[in-house]
Amino acid sequence: METITRFLTSPMMIELIWTVAQIFAVIVPLLIAVAYLTLAERRVIGLMQLRKGPNVVGPFGLFQPFADALKLLSKETILPSGASKAVFVIAPMLTFILSLVAWAVIPFGEGMVIADVNVGILYLFAISSLGVYGVIMAGWASNSKYPFLGAMRSAAQMISYEVSLGLVIITVIMAAGSLNLSDIVMAQKDMWFFIPLFPMFVIFFISTLAETNRAPFDLPEGESELVAGYFVEYSSMSFALFFLGEYANMILMSGMTTTLFLGGWLPPFDWPILYLIPGPIWFALKVALVLFVFLWVRATTPRYRYDQLMRLGWKIFLPFTLIFVVLTGGVLLGFGLLPQ
Amino acid sequence: MIAPLFFYLFALMTVVSGLMVILARNPVHSVLFLILSFFNSAGLFVLLGAEFLAMLLVVVYVGAVAVLFLFVVMMLDINIDEMRQGFRQHLPLGLVVGLILIVELLMVFTQDLSTDNVLATNMSGEISNTAMIGQVLYTEYLLNFQVAGLILLVAMIGAITLTMRHREGVKRQNISEQNSRTRDETVQIVSVDSHVAPKVLDDSRAANKRLQ
């Protein structure tokens, strides 16, 4: 008995328990946010299209996500006989895991971050670039035409937009002078980066739409041409994992936009009274704002044609961001604004 | 205690997945194992304290190169049995390549790295390794860096010129042409006599009848 208590109170064990507690403190609110994002999406789009959306289950339809989750859980998991079984099962898990692990480096407040790594922004970029594997593995393992076409589209699309996404991130790094996300937020204390880098902000947002396969770039799952794209063959919980992963990715990308351009946990003005509201609340409000734009875009824009999508990525965004990287560097150097 | 544990985990996974690359029967599974081994090597870099290199490995190799690799392997219809047939024939060549690689590895390991070599100096703790790489990349290794970039550019241009051809008779969208169109050159107002059925309509009716 005594050895057990000594083991549990040893510094290593306490650190481990503390880390796990931190992880839960991030993941549980995140999953609740994902559940309510699905509801918010249906309500917001419903109201924009002059209908009510789901409002029956519980007060204002607030229990709708739980009803959906229960429905999905009670369905049968189907493994297609022609599928490559291991890959088929791993793909949705990978999508879901990747959408969660990226949160390790996002700062929610001053010092409120699970892992304050030096290369936080590169870590985020690396994890978001891995997201394509869930899609491409699902598409290939299903051994079916629509999923495969969806996966091919998605792979090409995500790689194309990652290039400009990377260049946008470089301009932010130059302006902040650090790869650490907390430092990037603190560098925005006087002015949020979306003001001086406004064109980059717009391109970043559009690229995140493409990166998360959201409307108007939702060709990988374009229901009118590919049924549902890469997850046609998925049912029940494996489908739910894809769904959760996609929405968690949306929140992640909004979090990234907030951290890089909208000042993270900082209040909009540098007034002492605004600091009474804790940082995580400012962060959540900004993420909610960006998410609302995600939904707004989906309700109002038609889907892009595939060649137009590629043209936008390679012929417009890439040259523009390249020029802007040089321009930003030149301005920072010329006016002596380079951060030390 | 945790760091060595992770080292053995990453090292074991790297070696096992590296082996599985050549042992897996399905080429797509091979590529997936290759990706896994890249990923675990990135983990090893993190344990070495070279987090910038680790992230670069994931971004460049796992996030971009391997995706294209997977893309190509998936599109190719590779017959595994046919590939096995050439095994005996290609074995000597494979052995020679393997031998050369082993000799090179041995040469690297036996070389003395401690004498005024930039790579071997450990400066960790003073500045971040990102800054360190940046400092030598654009000073000491500027020429090598630029030449490497140039080689990649040449390869890219070569690939594009080899594959791009403009076939005649294929309809293409020219967006600048479309955008520069004015209303006057596309829209024409024709006054139609409303009592007489236009000839076009008659023609299409006749065509419909023929189809039926």
XYZ file of C-alpha atoms in Angstrom:
552
model
C 0.000 0.000 0.000
C 2.735 2.379 1.009
C 4.715 1.678 -2.146
C 1.668 2.479 -4.216
C 1.119 5.828 -2.512
C 4.813 6.602 -2.845
C 4.650 5.737 -6.526
C 1.575 7.895 -7.042
C 3.079 10.875 -5.216
C 6.471 10.672 -6.918
C 7.294 13.830 -8.946
C 7.224 11.982 -12.259
C 3.787 10.557 -11.573
C 2.398 13.914 -10.477
C 3.751 15.496 -13.632
C 2.154 12.756 -15.697
C -1.223 13.164 -13.999
C -0.993 16.948 -14.390
C -0.264 16.576 -18.129
C -3.174 14.195 -18.601
C -5.444 16.615 -16.718
C -4.304 19.439 -19.015
C -5.009 17.324 -22.073
C -8.512 16.555 -20.839
C -9.088 20.213 -20.055
C -8.455 20.953 -23.742
C -10.082 17.945 -25.397
C -13.379 17.824 -23.502
C -14.377 21.434 -24.288
C -13.124 20.863 -27.828
C -15.403 17.869 -28.376
C -18.363 19.758 -26.917
C -17.507 22.621 -29.261
C -17.453 20.172 -32.189
C -20.883 18.851 -31.207
C -22.334 22.343 -31.004
C -20.582 23.445 -34.180
C -22.607 20.865 -36.110
C -25.767 22.275 -34.536
C -24.659 25.869 -35.142
C -23.926 25.066 -38.765
C -27.396 23.670 -39.367
C -29.105 26.488 -37.474
C -27.089 29.287 -39.091
C -27.487 27.926 -42.600
C -31.171 27.296 -41.890
C -31.725 30.878 -40.797
C -29.761 32.190 -43.784
C -32.009 30.157 -46.063
C -35.158 31.407 -44.271
C -36.008 28.141 -42.565
C -35.659 27.084 -38.963
C -33.149 24.246 -38.906
C -33.209 21.604 -36.153
C -35.134 23.118 -33.222
C -37.175 20.226 -31.868
C -34.862 18.066 -29.701
C -34.564 19.862 -26.371
C -34.769 23.629 -25.835
C -33.865 25.429 -29.121
C -32.733 22.042 -30.451
C -29.788 22.011 -28.068
C -29.853 18.227 -27.634
C -29.750 17.590 -31.375
C -25.977 16.745 -31.492
C -26.466 14.083 -28.808
C -29.408 12.604 -30.675
C -27.231 12.457 -33.809
C -24.373 10.818 -31.926
C -26.698 8.181 -30.426
C -28.151 7.470 -33.831
C -24.687 6.968 -35.349
C -23.585 4.746 -32.460
C -26.570 2.458 -32.886
C -25.851 1.863 -36.582
C -23.984 -1.134 -37.908
C -20.314 -0.752 -38.808
C -19.857 -2.027 -42.348
C -16.536 -3.282 -43.694
C -16.756 -3.605 -47.497
C -15.569 -7.029 -48.621
C -13.186 -5.571 -51.217
C -11.645 -3.125 -48.783
C -8.073 -3.181 -47.537
C -9.212 -3.781 -43.981
C -6.398 -2.431 -41.820
C -6.045 0.779 -43.829
C -9.819 1.167 -43.973
C -10.059 1.058 -40.186
C -6.992 3.208 -39.510
C -7.966 6.077 -41.841
C -10.836 7.591 -39.780
C -8.853 7.179 -36.556
C -5.907 8.997 -38.141
C -8.115 11.887 -39.235
C -9.572 12.197 -35.757
C -6.259 11.863 -33.902
C -4.546 14.430 -36.117
C -7.334 16.921 -35.522
C -6.765 16.562 -31.761
C -2.962 16.429 -31.411
C -2.476 19.806 -33.052
C -4.147 21.500 -30.075
C -1.102 20.716 -27.947
C 0.682 23.887 -29.077
C -2.202 26.370 -29.325
C -1.960 28.964 -26.524
C -5.308 29.753 -24.900
C -3.950 32.415 -22.602
C -0.678 33.707 -21.251
C 1.235 30.513 -20.427
C -1.910 28.425 -20.933
C -0.575 25.894 -23.405
C 0.079 22.172 -23.086
C 3.436 22.178 -24.883
C 5.156 25.532 -25.355
C 7.546 24.337 -28.060
C 9.996 26.551 -29.949
C 8.722 25.542 -33.361
C 5.004 25.573 -32.506
C 3.886 27.064 -35.795
C 5.880 24.525 -37.795
C 4.328 21.764 -35.707
C 0.865 23.078 -36.553
C 1.778 23.281 -40.220
C 3.204 19.748 -40.163
C 0.120 18.289 -38.500
C -2.248 20.056 -40.861
C -0.224 18.778 -43.814
C -0.668 15.230 -42.495
C -4.445 15.595 -42.632
C -4.428 14.528 -46.255
C -3.440 10.967 -45.290
C -6.731 10.170 -43.577
C -8.563 11.187 -46.727
C -6.284 9.470 -49.215
C -6.091 6.240 -47.177
C -9.865 6.127 -46.794
C -10.333 6.697 -50.500
C -7.900 4.015 -51.530
C -8.847 1.411 -48.932
C -12.553 1.599 -49.798
C -11.726 0.030 -53.177
C -14.543 1.889 -54.818
C -14.714 4.543 -57.519
C -16.293 7.559 -55.823
C -14.099 7.429 -52.730
C -11.010 7.062 -54.893
C -11.914 10.054 -57.040
C -12.678 12.048 -53.910
C -9.326 11.099 -52.382
C -7.425 12.073 -55.533
C -9.127 15.445 -55.659
C -8.509 16.027 -52.007
C -4.823 15.122 -52.177
C -4.173 17.485 -55.079
C -6.212 20.247 -53.486
C -4.639 20.058 -50.053
C -1.091 20.016 -51.423
C -1.782 22.983 -53.693
C -3.163 25.165 -50.949
C -0.533 24.129 -48.430
C 2.081 25.891 -50.546
C 0.443 29.288 -50.237
C -0.479 28.559 -46.619
C 3.216 27.998 -45.882
C 4.213 31.262 -47.536
C 1.574 33.172 -45.579
C 2.931 31.646 -42.385
C 6.420 32.830 -43.390
C 5.241 36.449 -43.586
C 3.738 36.131 -40.107
C 6.953 34.598 -38.786
C 8.954 37.470 -40.268
C 6.685 40.037 -38.677
C 6.725 38.297 -35.293
C 10.343 37.157 -35.321
C 9.604 33.839 -33.677
C 8.292 30.358 -34.406
C 6.756 30.102 -30.954
C 2.997 30.670 -30.982
C 2.935 32.491 -27.621
C 5.609 34.887 -28.897
C 3.623 35.403 -32.104
C 0.579 36.376 -30.051
C 2.606 38.700 -27.831
C 4.053 40.388 -30.925
C 0.492 41.446 -31.775
C 0.020 43.391 -28.545
C 0.122 46.757 -30.297
C -1.509 45.783 -33.551
C -3.099 42.535 -34.645
C -1.398 41.177 -37.721
C -4.542 41.161 -39.825
C -4.231 44.952 -40.217
C -0.707 45.222 -41.699
C -0.928 41.823 -43.427
C -4.539 42.108 -44.565
C -4.089 40.462 -48.025
C -2.279 37.563 -46.348
C -5.131 37.254 -43.849
C -7.652 36.890 -46.659
C -5.517 34.366 -48.530
C -4.902 32.428 -45.331
C -8.599 32.203 -44.633
C -9.441 31.062 -48.162
C -6.625 28.498 -48.050
C -7.928 27.133 -44.757
C -11.303 26.673 -46.438
C -9.572 24.601 -49.117
C -7.418 22.784 -46.561
C -10.444 21.655 -44.543
C -12.382 20.711 -47.696
C -15.112 23.178 -46.871
C -17.479 24.953 -49.241
C -16.824 26.447 -51.773
C -13.884 24.016 -52.104
C -15.731 20.876 -50.968
C -15.051 19.019 -54.210
C -13.567 15.946 -52.474
C -16.983 15.252 -51.017
C -19.098 17.017 -53.602
C -22.394 15.244 -53.054
C -23.829 16.141 -56.447
C -21.000 14.412 -58.344
C -19.227 11.998 -55.972
C -22.103 11.044 -53.606
C -20.010 11.841 -50.511
C -16.466 11.499 -51.825
C -13.941 9.658 -49.730
C -16.296 8.496 -46.973
C -18.999 6.917 -49.125
C -18.248 3.441 -47.772
C -18.084 4.464 -44.118
C -20.925 4.020 -41.682
C -21.633 4.277 -37.986
C -18.731 5.198 -35.709
C -16.064 5.293 -38.415
C -18.175 7.835 -40.283
C -18.658 9.741 -37.038
C -14.876 9.885 -36.565
C -14.467 11.467 -40.011
C -17.216 13.909 -39.201
C -15.735 14.820 -35.820
C -12.281 15.109 -37.386
C -13.530 17.458 -40.090
C -15.260 19.764 -37.630
C -12.377 19.631 -35.140
C -10.127 20.617 -38.045
C -12.371 23.570 -38.793
C -12.055 24.728 -35.195
C -8.295 24.142 -35.333
C -7.929 26.218 -38.482
C -10.006 28.978 -36.902
C -7.753 28.759 -33.855
C -4.733 29.068 -36.138
C -6.223 32.118 -37.886
C -6.950 33.634 -34.477
C -3.441 32.990 -33.191
C -1.660 34.221 -36.296
C -3.781 37.204 -37.286
C -6.375 38.082 -34.663
C -4.153 38.379 -31.627
C -4.864 35.052 -29.941
C -5.960 35.574 -26.359
C -5.348 39.350 -26.389
C -8.331 41.695 -26.024
C -9.111 43.917 -29.025
C -7.750 47.074 -27.344
C -4.877 47.371 -24.948
C -7.084 48.767 -22.150
C -6.614 47.443 -18.615
C -10.362 46.955 -18.113
C -10.540 44.480 -21.006
C -7.932 42.309 -19.309
C -10.494 41.535 -16.602
C -12.043 39.104 -19.063
C -9.745 36.066 -19.097
C -7.725 35.221 -22.215
C -9.392 31.917 -23.079
C -12.742 33.727 -23.415
C -11.296 36.239 -25.892
C -9.728 33.333 -27.760
C -13.007 31.415 -27.881
C -14.921 34.489 -29.042
C -12.495 35.078 -31.909
C -12.566 31.404 -32.907
C -16.377 31.546 -32.890
C -16.269 34.609 -35.135
C -14.015 32.886 -37.681
C -16.180 29.758 -37.522
C -19.246 31.860 -38.234
C -17.545 33.099 -41.409
C -16.858 29.451 -42.331
C -20.595 28.731 -42.085
C -21.539 31.979 -43.781
C -19.315 31.136 -46.746
C -20.905 27.718 -47.023
C -24.406 29.169 -47.061
C -23.657 31.786 -49.701
C -21.117 30.557 -52.266
C -21.491 28.017 -55.058
C -18.952 25.210 -55.398
C -15.812 25.876 -57.445
C -15.065 23.918 -60.577
C -11.983 21.762 -60.162
C -9.760 23.468 -62.746
C -10.735 26.864 -61.353
C -9.734 25.657 -57.900
C -6.297 24.636 -59.150
C -5.901 27.882 -61.057
C -6.720 29.908 -57.960
C -4.194 27.983 -55.896
C -1.256 27.876 -58.264
C -1.658 30.856 -60.563
C -3.062 33.479 -58.214
C -2.314 32.669 -54.576
C 1.184 31.267 -55.063
C 2.664 34.193 -57.062
C 0.856 36.738 -54.903
C 2.057 35.282 -51.613
C 5.604 34.909 -53.000
C 5.680 38.578 -53.933
C 4.208 39.517 -50.582
C 6.890 37.563 -48.707
C 9.579 39.579 -50.490
C 7.638 42.803 -49.963
C 7.132 42.152 -46.245
C 10.805 41.341 -45.812
C 11.788 44.489 -47.689
C 9.463 46.745 -45.706
C 10.523 45.258 -42.364
C 14.196 45.694 -43.249
C 13.826 49.082 -44.911
C 11.930 50.701 -42.040
C 13.985 48.954 -39.382
C 10.945 47.139 -38.043
C 12.588 43.729 -37.910
C 11.854 42.133 -34.534
C 14.932 41.314 -32.513
C 13.584 7.594 -17.924
C 10.957 8.516 -20.486
C 13.381 9.763 -23.161
C 15.255 6.433 -23.648
C 11.919 4.643 -23.727
C 10.772 6.875 -26.565
C 14.127 6.480 -28.296
C 13.717 2.700 -28.370
C 10.108 3.055 -29.487
C 10.976 5.379 -32.369
C 14.098 3.447 -33.351
C 12.288 0.116 -33.335
C 9.387 1.530 -35.325
C 11.766 3.105 -37.851
C 13.606 -0.167 -38.417
C 10.464 -2.315 -38.505
C 8.595 -0.016 -40.853
C 11.718 0.298 -43.006
C 11.785 -3.476 -43.304
C 8.078 -3.577 -44.044
C 8.632 -1.173 -46.956
C 10.447 -3.921 -48.813
C 8.524 -6.853 -47.345
C 4.936 -5.661 -47.848
C 3.244 -7.339 -50.792
C 1.121 -4.367 -51.699
C 3.021 -1.324 -53.074
C 0.589 1.104 -51.429
C 1.209 -0.549 -48.064
C 4.936 -0.160 -48.758
C 4.537 3.581 -49.246
C 2.445 3.843 -46.079
C 5.191 2.077 -44.139
C 7.739 4.416 -45.701
C 5.708 7.332 -44.369
C 5.604 5.720 -40.934
C 9.375 5.370 -40.946
C 9.780 9.038 -41.962
C 7.539 9.976 -39.103
C 9.504 7.953 -36.589
C 12.776 9.448 -37.836
C 11.241 12.835 -37.120
C 10.609 11.574 -33.598
C 14.287 10.642 -33.318
C 15.259 14.162 -34.407
C 13.058 15.604 -31.667
C 14.831 13.432 -29.093
C 18.156 14.746 -30.413
C 16.963 18.291 -29.713
C 16.797 19.146 -33.414
C 13.108 20.036 -33.450
C 13.409 22.291 -36.497
C 14.792 19.445 -38.617
C 12.105 17.123 -37.264
C 9.315 19.471 -38.292
C 10.938 20.056 -41.660
C 11.127 16.311 -42.216
C 7.422 15.980 -41.494
C 6.382 19.006 -43.552
C 8.536 18.265 -46.596
C 8.824 14.494 -46.742
C 5.676 13.253 -45.058
C 3.422 16.160 -45.952
C 4.395 16.710 -49.565
C 6.846 14.265 -51.167
C 5.290 11.084 -49.809
C 1.773 12.260 -50.681
C 2.770 12.618 -54.317
C 4.532 9.280 -54.104
C 1.400 7.640 -52.736
C -0.633 9.420 -55.380
C 1.472 7.941 -58.182
C 1.644 4.426 -56.720
C -2.124 4.371 -56.271
C -2.718 5.426 -59.850
C -0.334 2.861 -61.317
C -1.784 -0.578 -61.726
C 1.202 -2.542 -60.455
C 1.138 -6.280 -60.928
C 3.002 -7.765 -57.992
C 3.610 -11.175 -59.585
C 5.226 -9.578 -62.605
C 7.503 -7.614 -60.307
C 8.572 -10.801 -58.530
C 9.629 -12.406 -61.801
C 12.551 -10.051 -62.320
C 13.885 -10.739 -58.811
C 16.741 -13.092 -59.788
C 17.752 -10.955 -62.709
C 18.001 -7.750 -60.641
C 19.504 -9.377 -57.547
C 23.208 -8.752 -58.419
C 22.550 -5.075 -59.154
C 20.630 -4.704 -55.900
C 23.438 -6.343 -53.952
C 25.997 -3.977 -55.483
C 23.913 -0.915 -54.567
C 23.417 -2.252 -51.039
C 27.145 -2.897 -50.661
C 28.009 0.631 -51.778
C 25.547 2.070 -49.256
C 26.974 -0.055 -46.432
C 30.528 1.023 -47.267
C 29.437 4.669 -47.322
C 27.708 4.289 -43.951
C 30.825 2.699 -42.471
C 32.939 5.540 -43.831
C 30.650 8.067 -42.166
C 30.797 6.267 -38.834
C 34.563 5.820 -38.819
C 35.247 9.411 -39.837
C 36.444 11.765 -37.138
C 33.759 14.421 -36.853
C 35.229 16.401 -33.975
C 37.772 18.514 -35.893
C 36.541 21.995 -36.863
C 33.381 20.701 -38.436
C 30.332 22.946 -38.263
C 27.977 20.001 -38.125
C 29.596 18.396 -35.140
C 29.712 21.390 -32.812
C 27.016 21.195 -30.211
C 25.764 24.660 -29.361
C 22.419 23.702 -27.934
C 21.159 25.869 -25.110
C 22.600 29.139 -26.392
C 20.353 29.877 -29.356
C 17.551 27.834 -30.877
C 18.607 25.400 -33.557
C 16.322 27.144 -36.057
C 18.405 30.300 -35.714
C 21.602 28.251 -35.884
C 20.609 26.625 -39.180
C 19.568 29.998 -40.544
C 22.927 31.500 -39.636
C 25.017 28.913 -41.452
C 22.658 28.223 -44.336
C 22.952 31.718 -45.794
C 26.601 32.305 -44.992
C 28.752 29.218 -44.925
C 26.621 27.079 -47.219
C 25.120 29.812 -49.392
C 26.560 28.448 -52.623
C 25.552 24.837 -51.956
C 22.100 25.976 -50.953
C 21.590 28.042 -54.092
C 22.965 25.298 -56.334
C 20.595 22.769 -54.769
C 17.708 25.123 -55.425
C 18.849 25.615 -58.997
C 19.044 21.866 -59.603
C 15.495 21.446 -58.359
C 14.346 24.288 -60.587
C 15.987 22.699 -63.627
C 14.370 19.351 -62.800
C 11.000 21.037 -62.482
C 11.319 22.875 -65.779
C 12.462 19.635 -67.425
C 9.450 17.723 -66.119
C 7.080 20.427 -67.301
C 8.570 20.680 -70.802
C 8.523 16.888 -71.167
C 4.881 16.496 -70.230
C 3.222 19.671 -71.457
C 1.880 19.551 -74.943
C -0.852 21.567 -76.530
C -3.061 19.386 -78.641
C -5.012 20.985 -81.418
C -8.786 20.920 -81.320
C -9.080 20.813 -77.536
C -11.343 23.461 -76.102
C -9.674 25.457 -73.372
C -10.899 28.150 -71.081
C -9.018 31.410 -71.395
C -10.041 33.369 -68.364
C -8.439 36.695 -69.266
C -10.149 36.513 -72.650
C -13.459 35.815 -70.943
C -13.012 38.644 -68.501
C -12.063 41.126 -71.193
C -15.214 40.490 -73.208
C -17.596 43.400 -73.359
C -21.316 43.383 -73.662
C -21.247 44.942 -77.115
C -19.266 42.167 -78.748
C -21.279 39.298 -77.294
C -24.879 40.409 -76.987
C -26.850 41.299 -80.064
C -30.377 42.618 -80.017
C -32.490 41.285 -82.843
C -36.031 42.396 -83.401
C -38.173 39.346 -84.085
C -41.527 39.504 -85.807
C -43.794 37.936 -83.195
C -46.502 36.777 -85.629
C -44.260 34.502 -87.637
C -42.672 31.494 -85.962
C -38.889 31.828 -86.237
C -37.194 29.453 -88.608
C -34.841 28.174 -85.911
C -37.765 26.831 -83.909
C -39.139 24.965 -86.916
C -35.783 23.347 -87.518
C -35.490 22.136 -83.963
C -39.024 20.739 -84.070
C -38.181 18.813 -87.196
C -35.032 17.505 -85.564
C -37.014 16.348 -82.525
C -39.487 14.549 -84.731
C -36.681 12.736 -86.511
C -35.285 11.600 -83.187
C -38.627 10.221 -82.101
